[in-house]
Each structure stands twice: as structure tokens, then as C-alpha cells.
Amino acid sequence: MKQDNRKQTAEHTAMAEAAIGVLDTHFLKALSDPTRVKILKRLILMGASDVGTIAAGLSQDRSVISRHLNTLEQARITTSRKIGRRVFYDIDGPYVVEKVSVILEALGPMAELCTPFDSPQFNSLQAEPSKDGAAA
Amino acid sequence: MKQDNRKQTAEHTAMAEAAIGVLDTHFLKALSDPTRVKILKRLILMGASDVGTIAAGLSQDRSVISRHLNTLEQARITTSRKIGRRVFYDIDGPYVVEKVSVILEALGPMAELCTPFDSPQFNSLQAEPSKDGAAA
DNA sequence: TGCTTATATGCACATGAATGCACATACTAA
DNA sequence: TTAGTATGTGCATTCATGTGCATATAAGCA
């Protein structure tokens, strides 16, 4: 009979586009480095700080921290402001939260549409799903 | 007078711990590769599929796709099931959504607590914030 | 038993990223 | 101007990762 064992059609197509569209690898990659996460933690605790102060609590060289801060800024996770000879960095909280919110919104349908191995071909007890059409 | 120009104390400390705690670099790193994202897109569109089918639509070698699928599985983003000589992979939607939800929950307070350069030292118009204590 | 197909792995290679040192640049202060 | 401090950059090194080819392992089929 070859019933389409996947209900995925328009719903899945739209979801795939939406989900993949918001998966900003640049943004995610910036959060994928342990040192950068440590930097973020320090920024949360201390608020806007200059490079030297941020690097003071970390083991890497100041230049390394400077580069990581640049990476974070390119991902818009942090912003910088130059005051005198120092450059202060701070987390752009609203942007980060907004970004993650959008991702969650787009991925939300996956909780139901991407239940792993849900199609009948993977469940020995398939036959026809007739009976009560749209059951729970 | 040296008032603590940052309101961050217990609130920020707790938030920093929570936020950094859920920032699973392993999970995020798995989502940071373009090829892996393409794989996920195909899995969303086609549902559970074997390696060959997944690789059919992509430019890389099957072995490469196999390795990426392994990476995704180690991050629990996908699950696998061996049927005969084929290995089917599928997205663990509920887990992914749950993961992102937890991240958003933990990062949520950042939207307010991490407004960049919020402290008075960065705003020339500081003085005392008296007057209407907690204004909008 | 062979023969074919599907997936994973060993190996080598290329690319990218993180790191640290030295130095250039930018700014402050005398 | 000269000296001193803060940050960013060039360069080389190291390490991780992605990639593809060849091959091993596993499973179905004749």
C-alpha cells in the first residue's frame, strides 16, 4: 500500500527551513569555546570590564583574551567601548537572549515532529493506524 | 563615595553559575558545523534515514557523513538504530528542544542583568539615581 | 561458501583555531 | 617631546577538526 509513513510534508518543510535558518553557526561557534565561556562568566560577575581586568583571572595571555573578545564581538555577544587607552567589553544580554529565544521558537515544533523513529516502519506493531484517526 | 555601581551581587553570581552551567560546549559545538546542520535539515525533511540516503544529497563522502552522525549522536542530538546492515539515524527532537529550553531559562535574566554598559560610570548623566526610585 | 552491499575505521593530508611571544599602535601623563 | 601603560596585530607553533581514499567489519543474498 505504501502509505506515507511520515506525516511530514508542508509542516516539516516549513519547520526545516525555519529551524536551519536560525541555526547561526557563527553565533553557536562563538559559544563553543571553554575560554570564551569563562570570559562570559567573568563579564556577568564583574560587569563591563577592560581587557586587562578580564585577562587577570584567566590563564591565557592578554592577547589571546583580546582575540577571543573580538570573536565574541563579531558574534554580537559582546560590545566594546573605548575609554581612554582602555577598551571595555560587556555582554549584550538582550541580544543573546533574543537570539536563543528565536532559536527555541523555531526548534519548538521539533519536540513533536521529530520524535525519533516514530514512523510505523520502526515499530513492529504498525498495521493500519485507522480506528480512532487522530488519537493522542 | 565609591558606591557599587553594579547592582550585581547574589543575583549576578547565581545567574553566572546557572548560565555557564548550561552552556554545554559539546552540544553547541555539534551544532556549529555547516555540514552537520545540513544533515539535520535532511533528517527533518526525510525522517529517520540510513547513512547512504543522508549522504546522497550531500557533497561529502559517506564516511565523512558517518563521522558527523557519530558526532551528533555523542551530543545526543541524534539517535541511531541498526536494522539489518543499515544504520538509521534520527533527530531526538524532544531532547534538543529541552536542551535549548534549559539554556534559555538560565540565560533569561541576562536580558535585564546584562544590559551593556548600564553602570553609571559609562553614562555621563549619572549623579544620584534618587528621585523616582524604580522608574521604567 | 562466496559475492554484494552498508557502515565504520585507519591513515594521510589540508584547513582552521588557539596560543604565546614580540612588536606596533594608541592614549595618558610629565 | 619623552616615558609609560593598554590594547591589538604579525608571526610561528601547536593542536583540533574536517576531508577523502582505501580497507576492515558486519549483514544480507545466491
Short mmCIF file of C-alpha atoms (C1' of nucleotides) in Angstrom, two decimals:
data_model
loop_
_atom_site.label_atom_id
_atom_site.label_comp_id
_atom_site.label_asym_id
_atom_site.label_seq_id
_atom_site.Cartn_x
_atom_site.Cartn_y
_atom_site.Cartn_z
CA MET A 1 0.00 0.00 0.00
CA LYS A 2 2.94 2.27 0.70
CA GLN A 3 1.24 4.75 2.89
CA ASP A 4 3.43 7.70 3.60
CA ASN A 5 4.68 6.58 6.94
CA ARG A 6 5.84 10.07 7.67
CA LYS A 7 3.31 12.75 8.23
CA GLN A 8 5.98 15.24 7.27
CA THR A 9 5.06 17.36 4.31
CA ALA A 10 4.35 21.05 4.40
CA GLU A 11 4.66 21.10 8.14
CA HIS A 12 8.09 19.53 8.13
CA THR A 13 9.32 21.52 5.18
CA ALA A 14 8.42 24.79 6.83
CA MET A 15 9.94 23.65 10.09
CA ALA A 16 13.16 22.52 8.46
CA GLU A 17 13.60 25.88 6.78
CA ALA A 18 12.81 27.77 9.95
CA ALA A 19 14.98 25.61 12.17
CA ILE A 20 18.01 25.59 9.92
CA GLY A 21 17.61 29.24 9.18
CA VAL A 22 18.09 30.29 12.78
CA LEU A 23 20.93 27.89 13.46
CA ASP A 24 23.59 30.55 13.19
CA THR A 25 26.81 28.52 13.25
CA HIS A 26 28.78 31.71 13.74
CA PHE A 27 26.88 32.52 16.91
CA LEU A 28 26.97 28.96 18.22
CA LYS A 29 30.64 28.54 17.45
CA ALA A 30 31.45 31.62 19.48
CA LEU A 31 29.83 29.94 22.48
CA SER A 32 31.59 26.64 21.87
CA ASP A 33 34.96 27.54 23.29
CA PRO A 34 35.67 26.98 27.00
CA THR A 35 37.87 30.05 27.30
CA ARG A 36 35.19 32.26 25.79
CA VAL A 37 32.63 30.84 28.18
CA LYS A 38 34.95 31.67 31.07
CA ILE A 39 35.22 35.19 29.73
CA LEU A 40 31.46 35.48 29.64
CA LYS A 41 31.21 34.26 33.20
CA ARG A 42 33.65 36.90 34.35
CA LEU A 43 31.74 39.56 32.46
CA ILE A 44 28.49 38.51 34.08
CA LEU A 45 30.08 38.70 37.51
CA MET A 46 32.04 41.90 37.07
CA GLY A 47 30.03 43.80 34.52
CA ALA A 48 31.74 45.80 31.81
CA SER A 49 35.49 45.41 32.16
CA ASP A 50 38.63 46.20 30.25
CA VAL A 51 40.78 43.54 28.63
CA GLY A 52 43.45 43.52 31.30
CA THR A 53 40.96 43.03 34.11
CA ILE A 54 39.23 40.23 32.26
CA ALA A 55 42.51 38.52 31.46
CA ALA A 56 43.71 38.88 35.05
CA GLY A 57 41.58 35.99 36.21
CA LEU A 58 42.39 33.72 33.31
CA SER A 59 45.46 31.71 32.47
CA GLN A 60 45.91 32.77 28.87
CA ASP A 61 47.86 35.70 27.58
CA ARG A 62 46.16 39.07 27.31
CA SER A 63 46.50 38.97 23.54
CA VAL A 64 44.61 35.70 23.48
CA ILE A 65 41.82 37.15 25.56
CA SER A 66 41.76 40.15 23.27
CA ARG A 67 41.25 37.89 20.29
CA HIS A 68 38.51 35.93 22.00
CA LEU A 69 36.76 39.17 22.86
CA ASN A 70 36.97 40.11 19.21
CA THR A 71 35.39 36.80 18.27
CA LEU A 72 32.58 37.34 20.76
CA GLU A 73 32.01 40.83 19.44
CA GLN A 74 31.80 39.62 15.86
CA ALA A 75 29.08 37.26 17.02
CA ARG A 76 27.45 40.29 18.68
CA ILE A 77 27.59 38.54 22.03
CA THR A 78 29.62 41.38 23.44
CA THR A 79 30.00 45.07 22.71
CA SER A 80 33.01 47.25 23.28
CA ARG A 81 33.56 50.82 24.24
CA LYS A 82 36.87 52.58 24.22
CA ILE A 83 37.56 54.89 27.13
CA GLY A 84 40.96 56.48 27.19
CA ARG A 85 43.50 53.82 26.43
CA ARG A 86 41.37 51.04 27.74
CA VAL A 87 38.71 49.09 25.87
CA PHE A 88 35.79 47.88 27.91
CA TYR A 89 33.76 44.89 26.89
CA ASP A 90 30.30 43.94 28.08
CA ILE A 91 27.76 41.29 27.27
CA ASP A 92 24.84 42.24 25.08
CA GLY A 93 22.34 40.33 27.19
CA PRO A 94 19.19 41.39 25.33
CA TYR A 95 20.64 40.30 22.01
CA VAL A 96 21.82 36.94 23.30
CA VAL A 97 18.51 36.16 24.95
CA GLU A 98 16.63 37.27 21.85
CA LYS A 99 18.83 35.08 19.70
CA VAL A 100 18.28 31.99 21.84
CA SER A 101 14.56 32.77 22.01
CA VAL A 102 14.30 32.79 18.25
CA ILE A 103 16.16 29.50 18.06
CA LEU A 104 13.86 27.90 20.60
CA GLU A 105 10.81 29.21 18.78
CA ALA A 106 11.95 27.76 15.50
CA LEU A 107 13.01 24.47 17.02
CA GLY A 108 9.95 24.12 19.23
CA PRO A 109 7.94 22.01 16.77
CA MET A 110 10.78 19.50 16.71
CA ALA A 111 9.67 18.21 20.08
CA GLU A 112 6.63 16.72 18.39
CA LEU A 113 7.63 16.46 14.75
CA CYS A 114 10.98 14.85 15.41
CA THR A 115 10.20 12.12 17.86
CA PRO A 116 12.92 9.65 16.91
CA PHE A 117 11.85 6.55 15.00
CA ASP A 118 8.23 7.42 15.21
CA SER A 119 7.24 6.12 11.79
CA PRO A 120 5.44 2.77 11.75
CA GLN A 121 8.23 1.06 9.84
CA PHE A 122 10.29 1.15 13.01
CA ASN A 123 7.50 -0.10 15.24
CA SER A 124 6.69 -3.76 14.76
CA LEU A 125 3.17 -3.00 15.86
CA GLN A 126 2.06 -0.96 12.90
CA ALA A 127 -0.67 -2.29 10.59
CA GLU A 128 -3.17 0.44 9.78
CA PRO A 129 -3.39 3.36 12.14
CA SER A 130 -7.07 3.60 11.27
CA LYS A 131 -9.54 3.22 14.12
CA ASP A 132 -9.50 6.46 16.08
CA GLY A 133 -7.97 8.68 13.43
CA ALA A 134 -6.10 11.31 15.39
CA ALA A 135 -5.63 9.80 18.78
CA ALA A 136 -3.34 11.09 21.48
CA MET B 1 31.88 57.64 47.80
CA LYS B 2 32.54 54.64 45.62
CA GLN B 3 29.05 53.30 45.51
CA ASP B 4 28.93 49.90 43.96
CA ASN B 5 27.90 50.99 40.52
CA ARG B 6 26.87 47.45 39.71
CA LYS B 7 23.83 46.02 41.34
CA GLN B 8 25.30 42.62 40.71
CA THR B 9 25.84 40.59 43.81
CA ALA B 10 23.92 37.48 44.74
CA GLU B 11 21.66 37.86 41.75
CA HIS B 12 24.51 38.03 39.30
CA THR B 13 26.52 35.31 40.97
CA ALA B 14 23.62 32.90 40.81
CA MET B 15 22.91 33.84 37.24
CA ALA B 16 26.51 33.42 36.19
CA GLU B 17 26.66 29.95 37.66
CA ALA B 18 23.35 28.97 36.09
CA ALA B 19 24.13 30.45 32.71
CA ILE B 20 27.61 29.00 32.40
CA GLY B 21 26.44 25.70 33.79
CA VAL B 22 24.01 25.08 30.96
CA LEU B 23 26.37 26.30 28.23
CA ASP B 24 27.27 22.80 27.10
CA THR B 25 30.11 23.43 24.68
CA HIS B 26 29.87 19.84 23.50
CA PHE B 27 26.26 20.32 22.47
CA LEU B 28 26.82 23.72 20.93
CA LYS B 29 29.92 22.60 19.07
CA ALA B 30 27.97 19.80 17.46
CA LEU B 31 25.60 22.41 16.04
CA SER B 32 28.42 24.67 14.86
CA ASP B 33 29.35 22.84 11.71
CA PRO B 34 27.60 23.66 8.41
CA THR B 35 27.68 20.08 7.18
CA ARG B 36 26.10 18.83 10.38
CA VAL B 37 23.38 21.43 10.07
CA LYS B 38 22.69 20.25 6.54
CA ILE B 39 22.43 16.72 7.85
CA LEU B 40 19.91 17.84 10.42
CA LYS B 41 17.89 19.60 7.76
CA ARG B 42 17.74 16.44 5.70
CA LEU B 43 16.73 14.43 8.72
CA ILE B 44 13.93 16.84 9.49
CA LEU B 45 12.67 16.61 5.93
CA MET B 46 13.05 12.88 5.43
CA GLY B 47 12.68 11.49 8.92
CA ALA B 48 14.83 8.61 10.09
CA SER B 49 17.22 7.65 7.30
CA ASP B 50 20.26 5.49 6.79
CA VAL B 51 23.72 6.89 6.19
CA GLY B 52 23.73 6.33 2.46
CA THR B 53 20.44 8.11 1.95
CA ILE B 54 21.54 11.03 4.06
CA ALA B 55 24.86 11.28 2.26
CA ALA B 56 23.17 11.03 -1.14
CA GLY B 57 22.09 14.65 -1.01
CA LEU B 58 25.36 15.99 0.29
CA SER B 59 28.68 16.59 -1.39
CA GLN B 60 30.94 14.92 1.15
CA ASP B 61 31.98 11.33 1.24
CA ARG B 62 29.77 8.80 3.01
CA SER B 63 32.49 8.19 5.57
CA VAL B 64 32.50 11.87 6.40
CA ILE B 65 28.76 11.87 6.90
CA SER B 66 29.10 8.81 9.06
CA ARG B 67 31.56 10.60 11.27
CA HIS B 68 29.35 13.67 11.55
CA LEU B 69 26.44 11.49 12.51
CA ASN B 70 28.60 9.99 15.20
CA THR B 71 29.41 13.46 16.47
CA LEU B 72 25.73 14.37 16.54
CA GLU B 73 24.92 11.18 18.39
CA GLN B 74 27.57 11.81 21.01
CA ALA B 75 25.91 15.15 21.60
CA ARG B 76 22.61 13.25 21.87
CA ILE B 77 21.17 15.32 19.05
CA THR B 78 20.54 12.17 17.05
CA THR B 79 19.90 8.54 17.89
CA SER B 80 20.70 5.52 15.80
CA ARG B 81 19.09 2.16 15.22
CA LYS B 82 20.66 -0.66 13.31
CA ILE B 83 18.34 -2.58 11.01
CA GLY B 84 19.98 -5.28 9.01
CA ARG B 85 23.13 -3.87 7.54
CA ARG B 86 21.88 -0.35 7.55
CA VAL B 87 22.09 2.13 10.41
CA PHE B 88 19.27 4.61 10.62
CA TYR B 89 19.71 7.95 12.29
CA ASP B 90 17.01 10.28 13.52
CA ILE B 91 16.85 13.52 15.42
CA ASP B 92 15.98 13.41 19.09
CA GLY B 93 13.67 16.39 18.90
CA PRO B 94 12.41 16.32 22.48
CA TYR B 95 15.92 16.27 23.83
CA VAL B 96 17.13 19.12 21.63
CA VAL B 97 14.16 21.32 22.47
CA GLU B 98 14.53 20.54 26.15
CA LYS B 99 18.20 21.41 26.00
CA VAL B 100 17.60 24.75 24.32
CA SER B 101 14.76 25.47 26.72
CA VAL B 102 17.03 24.98 29.70
CA ILE B 103 19.61 27.27 28.15
CA LEU B 104 17.05 29.98 27.52
CA GLU B 105 15.71 29.66 31.04
CA ALA B 106 19.16 30.07 32.52
CA LEU B 107 20.10 32.92 30.22
CA GLY B 108 16.79 34.70 30.52
CA PRO B 109 17.84 37.05 33.34
CA MET B 110 20.71 38.26 31.16
CA ALA B 111 18.25 40.33 29.18
CA GLU B 112 17.90 42.61 32.19
CA LEU B 113 21.04 41.96 34.21
CA CYS B 114 23.41 42.27 31.30
CA THR B 115 22.32 45.43 29.59
CA PRO B 116 25.64 46.53 28.14
CA PHE B 117 27.33 49.50 29.79
CA ASP B 118 24.47 50.07 32.13
CA SER B 119 26.53 51.16 35.12
CA PRO B 120 26.62 54.90 35.81
CA GLN B 121 30.34 55.17 35.13
CA PHE B 122 29.57 54.76 31.46
CA ASN B 123 26.75 57.26 31.40
CA SER B 124 27.87 60.85 31.77
CA LEU B 125 24.47 61.66 33.22
CA GLN B 126 24.78 59.73 36.43
CA ALA B 127 24.82 61.63 39.75
CA GLU B 128 22.41 60.04 42.15
CA PRO B 129 19.67 57.90 40.69
CA SER B 130 17.39 59.08 43.52
CA LYS B 131 14.18 60.81 42.53
CA ASP B 132 11.78 58.19 41.25
CA GLY B 133 13.49 55.13 42.66
CA ALA B 134 12.46 52.30 40.37
CA ALA B 135 11.27 54.00 37.27
CA ALA B 136 10.67 52.40 33.90
"C1'" DT C 1 30.63 -20.94 0.91
"C1'" DG C 2 31.44 -16.88 -1.91
"C1'" DC C 3 29.54 -12.32 -3.56
"C1'" DT C 4 27.46 -7.88 -2.86
"C1'" DT C 5 26.03 -4.02 -0.11
"C1'" DA C 6 26.24 -0.79 4.10
"C1'" DT C 7 28.72 1.25 7.57
"C1'" DA C 8 32.66 2.32 10.25
"C1'" DT C 9 37.66 2.93 10.85
"C1'" DG C 10 42.85 3.68 9.83
"C1'" DC C 11 45.63 6.62 7.63
"C1'" DA C 12 47.34 10.76 5.46
"C1'" DC C 13 46.54 15.42 4.33
"C1'" DA C 14 44.67 20.13 4.47
"C1'" DT C 15 42.50 23.61 6.85
"C1'" DG C 16 41.26 26.25 10.71
"C1'" DA C 17 41.73 27.69 15.55
"C1'" DA C 18 44.02 28.56 19.84
"C1'" DT C 19 48.11 30.03 21.93
"C1'" DG C 20 52.22 32.86 23.22
"C1'" DC C 21 55.89 35.92 22.15
"C1'" DA C 22 57.46 40.16 20.25
"C1'" DC C 23 56.20 44.36 18.46
"C1'" DA C 24 53.26 48.10 16.62
"C1'" DT C 25 49.67 51.33 17.71
"C1'" DA C 26 47.02 54.43 20.66
"C1'" DC C 27 46.44 57.00 24.55
"C1'" DT C 28 47.83 59.32 29.16
"C1'" DA C 29 50.86 61.85 31.88
"C1'" DA C 30 55.04 64.70 32.85
"C1'" DT D 1 58.67 65.58 23.42
"C1'" DT D 2 59.61 61.54 26.18
"C1'" DA D 3 58.24 57.92 29.12
"C1'" DG D 4 54.82 54.63 30.47
"C1'" DT D 5 50.58 51.85 30.07
"C1'" DA D 6 46.70 49.35 27.45
"C1'" DT D 7 45.30 47.06 23.51
"C1'" DG D 8 45.64 44.94 19.08
"C1'" DT D 9 48.44 42.54 15.39
"C1'" DG D 10 52.16 39.75 12.86
"C1'" DC D 11 54.32 35.62 13.10
"C1'" DA D 12 55.28 30.89 14.27
"C1'" DT D 13 53.90 26.81 16.75
"C1'" DT D 14 50.78 23.54 18.31
"C1'" DC D 15 46.56 21.23 18.31
"C1'" DA D 16 41.97 20.03 16.80
"C1'" DT D 17 38.92 19.08 13.05
"C1'" DG D 18 37.17 18.14 8.55
"C1'" DT D 19 38.01 15.55 4.49
"C1'" DG D 20 38.77 11.61 1.23
"C1'" DC D 21 40.73 7.26 -0.05
"C1'" DA D 22 41.42 2.58 0.97
"C1'" DT D 23 40.09 -1.04 3.79
"C1'" DA D 24 38.06 -3.69 7.61
"C1'" DT D 25 33.78 -5.26 9.71
"C1'" DA D 26 29.02 -6.70 9.51
"C1'" DA D 27 24.97 -8.34 7.29
"C1'" DG D 28 22.09 -10.00 3.64
"C1'" DC D 29 21.78 -12.95 -0.65
"C1'" DA D 30 22.76 -16.59 -4.22
#
